Coordinates of C-alpha atoms in Angstrom, one line a residue:
M1 CA 53.6 99.4 -15.0
H2 CA 54.2 103.0 -15.4
Q3 CA 55.5 104.4 -12.2
C4 CA 52.8 107.4 -12.1
L5 CA 49.6 104.8 -12.0
R6 CA 51.5 103.3 -9.1
I7 CA 48.7 104.3 -6.8
S8 CA 46.3 101.8 -4.4
E9 CA 43.3 104.0 -5.9
I10 CA 44.1 103.5 -8.8
F11 CA 44.4 99.3 -8.1
R12 CA 41.0 99.7 -6.5
I13 CA 39.3 100.9 -9.0
V14 CA 40.6 98.7 -11.8
I15 CA 40.0 95.9 -9.7
K16 CA 36.1 97.3 -8.6
S17 CA 35.4 97.5 -12.2
V18 CA 36.5 93.8 -13.2
S19 CA 34.7 92.4 -9.8
E20 CA 31.3 94.1 -11.6
D21 CA 31.5 91.9 -14.4
R22 CA 29.5 89.3 -12.7
A23 CA 29.2 87.0 -16.0
N24 CA 33.0 86.9 -16.1
R25 CA 34.5 88.1 -13.2
R26 CA 36.2 85.2 -12.0
K27 CA 37.8 85.2 -15.3
N28 CA 38.3 88.4 -15.6
L29 CA 40.6 88.6 -12.1
L30 CA 42.1 85.8 -13.1
S31 CA 43.6 87.0 -16.0
L32 CA 44.3 90.5 -14.1
A33 CA 46.5 88.1 -11.4
Q34 CA 48.5 86.2 -14.0
T35 CA 49.0 89.6 -16.5
C36 CA 50.2 92.0 -14.3
R37 CA 52.2 91.5 -11.7
T38 CA 51.4 95.1 -10.1
F39 CA 47.4 93.2 -9.8
H40 CA 48.1 90.0 -8.4
S41 CA 47.8 90.3 -4.8
L42 CA 44.5 92.2 -4.8
A43 CA 43.1 90.1 -7.4
I44 CA 43.8 87.2 -5.8
D45 CA 42.2 89.2 -2.3
E46 CA 39.4 89.6 -4.6
L47 CA 39.1 86.1 -6.2
W48 CA 38.9 84.5 -2.5
K49 CA 36.7 87.0 -1.3
S50 CA 33.5 85.4 -1.3
L51 CA 33.3 81.7 -1.5
E52 CA 30.5 79.9 -2.4
N53 CA 31.4 76.7 -1.2
F54 CA 34.4 75.5 0.9
V55 CA 35.5 72.3 -1.8
Q56 CA 37.1 75.3 -3.2
L57 CA 39.5 75.9 -1.0
L58 CA 40.1 72.1 -0.4
K59 CA 40.9 71.5 -3.4
C60 CA 43.6 73.5 -2.6
L61 CA 45.3 70.7 -0.7
P62 CA 47.5 68.3 -3.0
D63 CA 45.3 66.5 -5.5
D64 CA 46.7 63.4 -4.6
L65 CA 44.9 63.8 -0.7
W66 CA 41.3 64.0 -1.9
H67 CA 38.7 62.7 -3.4
I68 CA 34.9 63.6 -4.7
D69 CA 32.3 60.6 -5.1
E70 CA 30.0 60.3 -7.1
D71 CA 27.3 61.8 -4.7
G72 CA 29.7 65.0 -4.9
V73 CA 31.0 64.4 -1.4
I74 CA 34.7 65.5 -0.7
S75 CA 36.7 63.0 1.3
F76 CA 40.1 62.4 2.4
C77 CA 41.9 59.3 0.9
R78 CA 45.6 59.6 2.7
P79 CA 46.7 61.2 6.1
I80 CA 47.4 64.9 5.8
L81 CA 51.4 66.1 6.1
P82 CA 51.9 69.5 7.6
T83 CA 53.1 70.6 4.4
D84 CA 49.7 69.8 2.6
W85 CA 48.7 73.4 4.2
D86 CA 51.4 75.3 2.5
R87 CA 48.3 76.5 -0.6
F88 CA 45.7 76.0 1.5
R89 CA 46.8 78.5 4.2
Y90 CA 47.5 81.1 1.3
Y91 CA 44.4 81.3 0.1
A92 CA 42.2 81.0 3.5
I93 CA 43.7 83.7 4.8
R94 CA 41.3 86.1 2.3
V95 CA 38.3 84.5 2.3
Q96 CA 35.8 86.5 4.7
T97 CA 32.1 85.7 2.9
L98 CA 32.1 81.5 3.3
K99 CA 29.3 78.3 2.3
V100 CA 30.0 75.1 4.4
G101 CA 27.8 73.0 2.1
A102 CA 26.6 69.4 3.6
D103 CA 28.7 67.7 0.5
I104 CA 31.6 67.7 3.0
A105 CA 32.6 63.8 4.3
V106 CA 32.0 64.2 8.2
E107 CA 35.5 62.0 8.5
A108 CA 37.2 65.1 6.4
L109 CA 35.7 67.5 9.2
R110 CA 37.6 65.7 11.7
D111 CA 40.9 65.2 10.2
I112 CA 41.2 68.9 9.5
A113 CA 40.5 69.7 12.8
V114 CA 42.7 67.1 13.9
Y115 CA 45.9 67.9 11.7
S116 CA 45.4 71.2 10.4
R117 CA 47.5 74.4 11.9
P118 CA 45.9 77.7 11.7
H119 CA 46.9 80.9 11.5
H120 CA 46.6 82.2 14.6
G121 CA 44.9 79.4 16.0
Y122 CA 42.2 80.0 13.2
L123 CA 41.5 78.3 10.2
L124 CA 40.2 81.2 8.4
P125 CA 41.5 84.0 10.2
N126 CA 39.4 86.9 8.5
V127 CA 36.7 85.6 7.9
R128 CA 33.2 87.6 8.5
V129 CA 30.1 86.0 6.9
V130 CA 29.6 82.1 7.5
S131 CA 26.3 80.2 6.5
F132 CA 26.4 76.7 7.6
S133 CA 24.4 74.3 5.7
V134 CA 23.9 70.9 8.1
K135 CA 22.4 67.1 6.4
K136 CA 23.6 65.2 9.7
V137 CA 23.6 66.4 12.8
D138 CA 27.6 64.9 13.8
F139 CA 28.3 67.1 10.9
A140 CA 27.8 70.2 13.2
A141 CA 30.2 69.3 15.9
Y142 CA 32.7 71.0 13.8
L143 CA 31.1 74.0 13.2
P144 CA 33.3 75.7 15.4
L145 CA 36.4 74.8 12.9
F146 CA 35.0 78.0 10.7
L147 CA 34.2 80.6 13.4
N148 CA 36.9 83.9 14.9
P149 CA 36.7 86.6 17.4
N150 CA 35.7 88.8 14.5
L151 CA 33.0 87.1 12.9
R152 CA 30.0 89.2 12.3
S153 CA 27.4 86.8 10.6
F154 CA 26.9 83.7 11.1
G155 CA 23.6 81.1 10.1
L156 CA 22.8 77.4 10.4
H157 CA 20.8 76.0 7.7
D158 CA 18.7 72.4 8.8
R159 CA 18.6 71.1 4.9
G160 CA 16.8 67.5 6.1
C161 CA 19.1 66.4 9.5
D162 CA 17.0 62.8 9.7
T163 CA 17.2 63.7 13.7
P164 CA 17.0 67.3 15.4
L165 CA 20.0 68.9 15.7
V166 CA 21.0 69.9 19.5
L167 CA 21.0 73.5 19.9
S168 CA 20.8 73.9 24.0
R169 CA 23.2 76.8 24.6
F170 CA 24.1 77.4 21.3
G171 CA 24.4 80.9 22.0
D172 CA 26.2 80.6 24.9
L173 CA 29.2 78.8 22.3
L174 CA 28.7 81.6 19.3
G175 CA 28.9 84.3 22.1
S176 CA 31.9 82.7 23.7
L177 CA 33.5 81.7 20.3
T178 CA 32.0 85.2 18.3
P179 CA 32.0 88.3 20.8
K180 CA 31.3 90.8 17.7
L181 CA 28.4 88.8 16.2
E182 CA 26.2 91.0 14.6
K183 CA 23.8 88.4 12.9
I184 CA 22.7 85.1 13.8
T185 CA 20.3 82.8 11.4
L186 CA 18.8 79.6 12.2
T187 CA 16.5 78.3 8.7
M188 CA 14.6 74.7 8.8
P189 CA 11.7 73.7 7.3
L190 CA 8.2 75.7 9.2
R191 CA 6.2 72.9 10.5
K192 CA 9.1 70.9 11.6
S193 CA 10.4 73.9 13.6
I194 CA 7.2 74.4 15.1
D195 CA 6.4 70.8 16.4
C196 CA 10.1 70.7 17.4
I197 CA 11.2 70.8 21.2
P198 CA 13.1 74.2 21.5
G199 CA 16.3 74.4 24.7
T200 CA 17.7 77.0 26.4
L201 CA 19.5 78.8 24.1
T202 CA 21.4 80.7 26.0
S203 CA 22.5 81.2 30.1
S204 CA 23.4 84.8 29.6
A205 CA 23.1 87.7 26.6
S206 CA 26.0 89.0 28.1
Q207 CA 28.5 87.6 25.3
L208 CA 26.1 88.8 22.4
Q209 CA 26.4 92.5 23.0
H210 CA 26.8 93.1 19.8
L211 CA 23.8 91.2 18.2
M212 CA 21.7 93.8 15.9
K213 CA 19.5 90.9 13.9
F214 CA 18.4 87.8 15.2
S215 CA 16.4 84.7 12.9
W216 CA 15.5 82.0 15.2
R217 CA 13.6 78.5 13.1
L218 CA 12.6 77.4 16.9
P219 CA 10.3 78.1 19.4
L220 CA 12.4 80.1 22.4
L221 CA 11.8 79.9 25.8
L222 CA 10.7 82.4 28.0
T223 CA 13.6 83.3 29.5
D224 CA 15.5 83.3 26.0
L225 CA 13.5 86.2 25.2
M226 CA 14.5 88.0 28.5
C227 CA 17.6 87.9 27.3
L228 CA 17.3 89.3 24.2
G229 CA 15.2 92.5 25.9
S230 CA 18.1 92.8 27.6
L231 CA 20.4 93.4 24.1
P232 CA 21.1 96.8 23.2
H233 CA 21.6 97.2 19.4
L234 CA 19.2 94.4 18.2
N235 CA 16.8 96.0 16.2
H236 CA 15.4 93.2 14.0
I237 CA 14.0 89.6 15.3
S238 CA 12.5 87.1 13.1
M239 CA 11.1 84.1 15.5
V240 CA 8.5 81.5 16.2
V241 CA 6.4 82.2 19.6
P242 CA 6.1 79.3 22.0
D243 CA 2.7 78.4 22.5
N244 CA 2.6 79.0 26.6
I245 CA 3.3 82.3 26.5
T246 CA -0.2 82.8 27.0
D247 CA -0.4 80.5 29.7
D248 CA 3.4 81.6 31.2
S249 CA 3.0 85.4 29.9
A250 CA 3.4 86.5 34.4
S251 CA 6.9 85.7 34.2
L252 CA 7.8 87.8 31.5
P253 CA 8.7 91.5 32.6
E254 CA 5.9 94.0 31.0
P255 CA 7.2 95.8 28.9
L256 CA 10.4 94.2 27.3
M257 CA 13.3 95.9 27.1
F258 CA 14.1 95.8 23.6
P259 CA 15.8 99.7 23.1
A260 CA 16.8 99.0 19.9
L261 CA 14.1 97.3 18.2
R262 CA 12.4 98.1 14.8
I263 CA 12.1 95.3 13.2
L264 CA 10.0 92.2 14.1
E265 CA 8.6 88.9 12.8
L266 CA 6.4 86.2 14.4
R267 CA 6.1 83.4 13.4
G268 CA 3.6 80.3 15.5
R269 CA 1.1 78.2 15.5
T270 CA -1.7 80.3 16.2
F271 CA -2.7 84.0 16.7
P272 CA -2.9 83.8 20.6
P273 CA 0.8 83.5 21.6
C274 CA 1.5 86.3 18.8
T275 CA -1.2 88.7 20.2
R276 CA 0.0 88.5 23.5
L277 CA 3.8 88.9 22.8
L278 CA 2.5 91.8 21.6
K279 CA 0.8 93.2 24.3
I280 CA 3.8 92.1 26.4
L281 CA 6.3 95.0 24.0
G282 CA 3.7 97.6 24.5
K283 CA 3.7 100.6 22.0
R284 CA 6.7 100.7 19.7
S285 CA 7.0 102.4 16.3
F286 CA 8.0 99.6 14.5
Q287 CA 9.3 100.1 10.9
S288 CA 7.6 96.4 10.5
V289 CA 5.2 93.7 12.0
L290 CA 4.9 90.4 10.2
L291 CA 2.7 87.7 11.4

């Protein structure tokens, strides 16, 4: 490439143009990375910036280490050696958005936790958005593998667990490992969420001071509502209202703080708890309210 064209702004314009062709995005970026050494690093960065599946990254490990069974689940067939991680790390530091599916054997996650040598202490040091799907309860035990202090968004998705997820103090876990978190999401079948027995989400909201959006498909305890109410930047809440908010409302301060709240989505078994919570919140300038 001519020296006059070796300008970072031009490189980024070319990469952006190639990436906008969604149908051929991956093919075009691969071609660009292999054709021109000047574009190689930027094209690889863009190519690995967002992954639809963690398995794509695991396939960077040596071919004789892993295999995929007839159900599409990846597992390891030998011990992991220190040299096996070189290619994995080369691409892992480029990942910023990641979806982790239930197509990874629990034993494989255990081996990663035991044998990996994370970059600067983290398996994915630059990831900012993680979506974590769970079908087996023990799968969730390895969730911290995918977290880092710079994470901005985390989603946990129940894809049909046969036993309830244990999420007591889950907010404390996220607050300690991801202090800059801005968005938390929990999804599961609505009927399952309403019938589930809730646990205390957090003992203190002090570690979630950057949180802006909170979407939770489990009934919240009144103590959790009070913790969330103290968050200065929380502007969007989607939650299942506990039935006992009518009976125990005396323990709630009136009005709850929620200084930045603008979008509110409430779900519940009946309307009275939802309307009671609206009364407690008092007069506000909502952009959107959904019951």
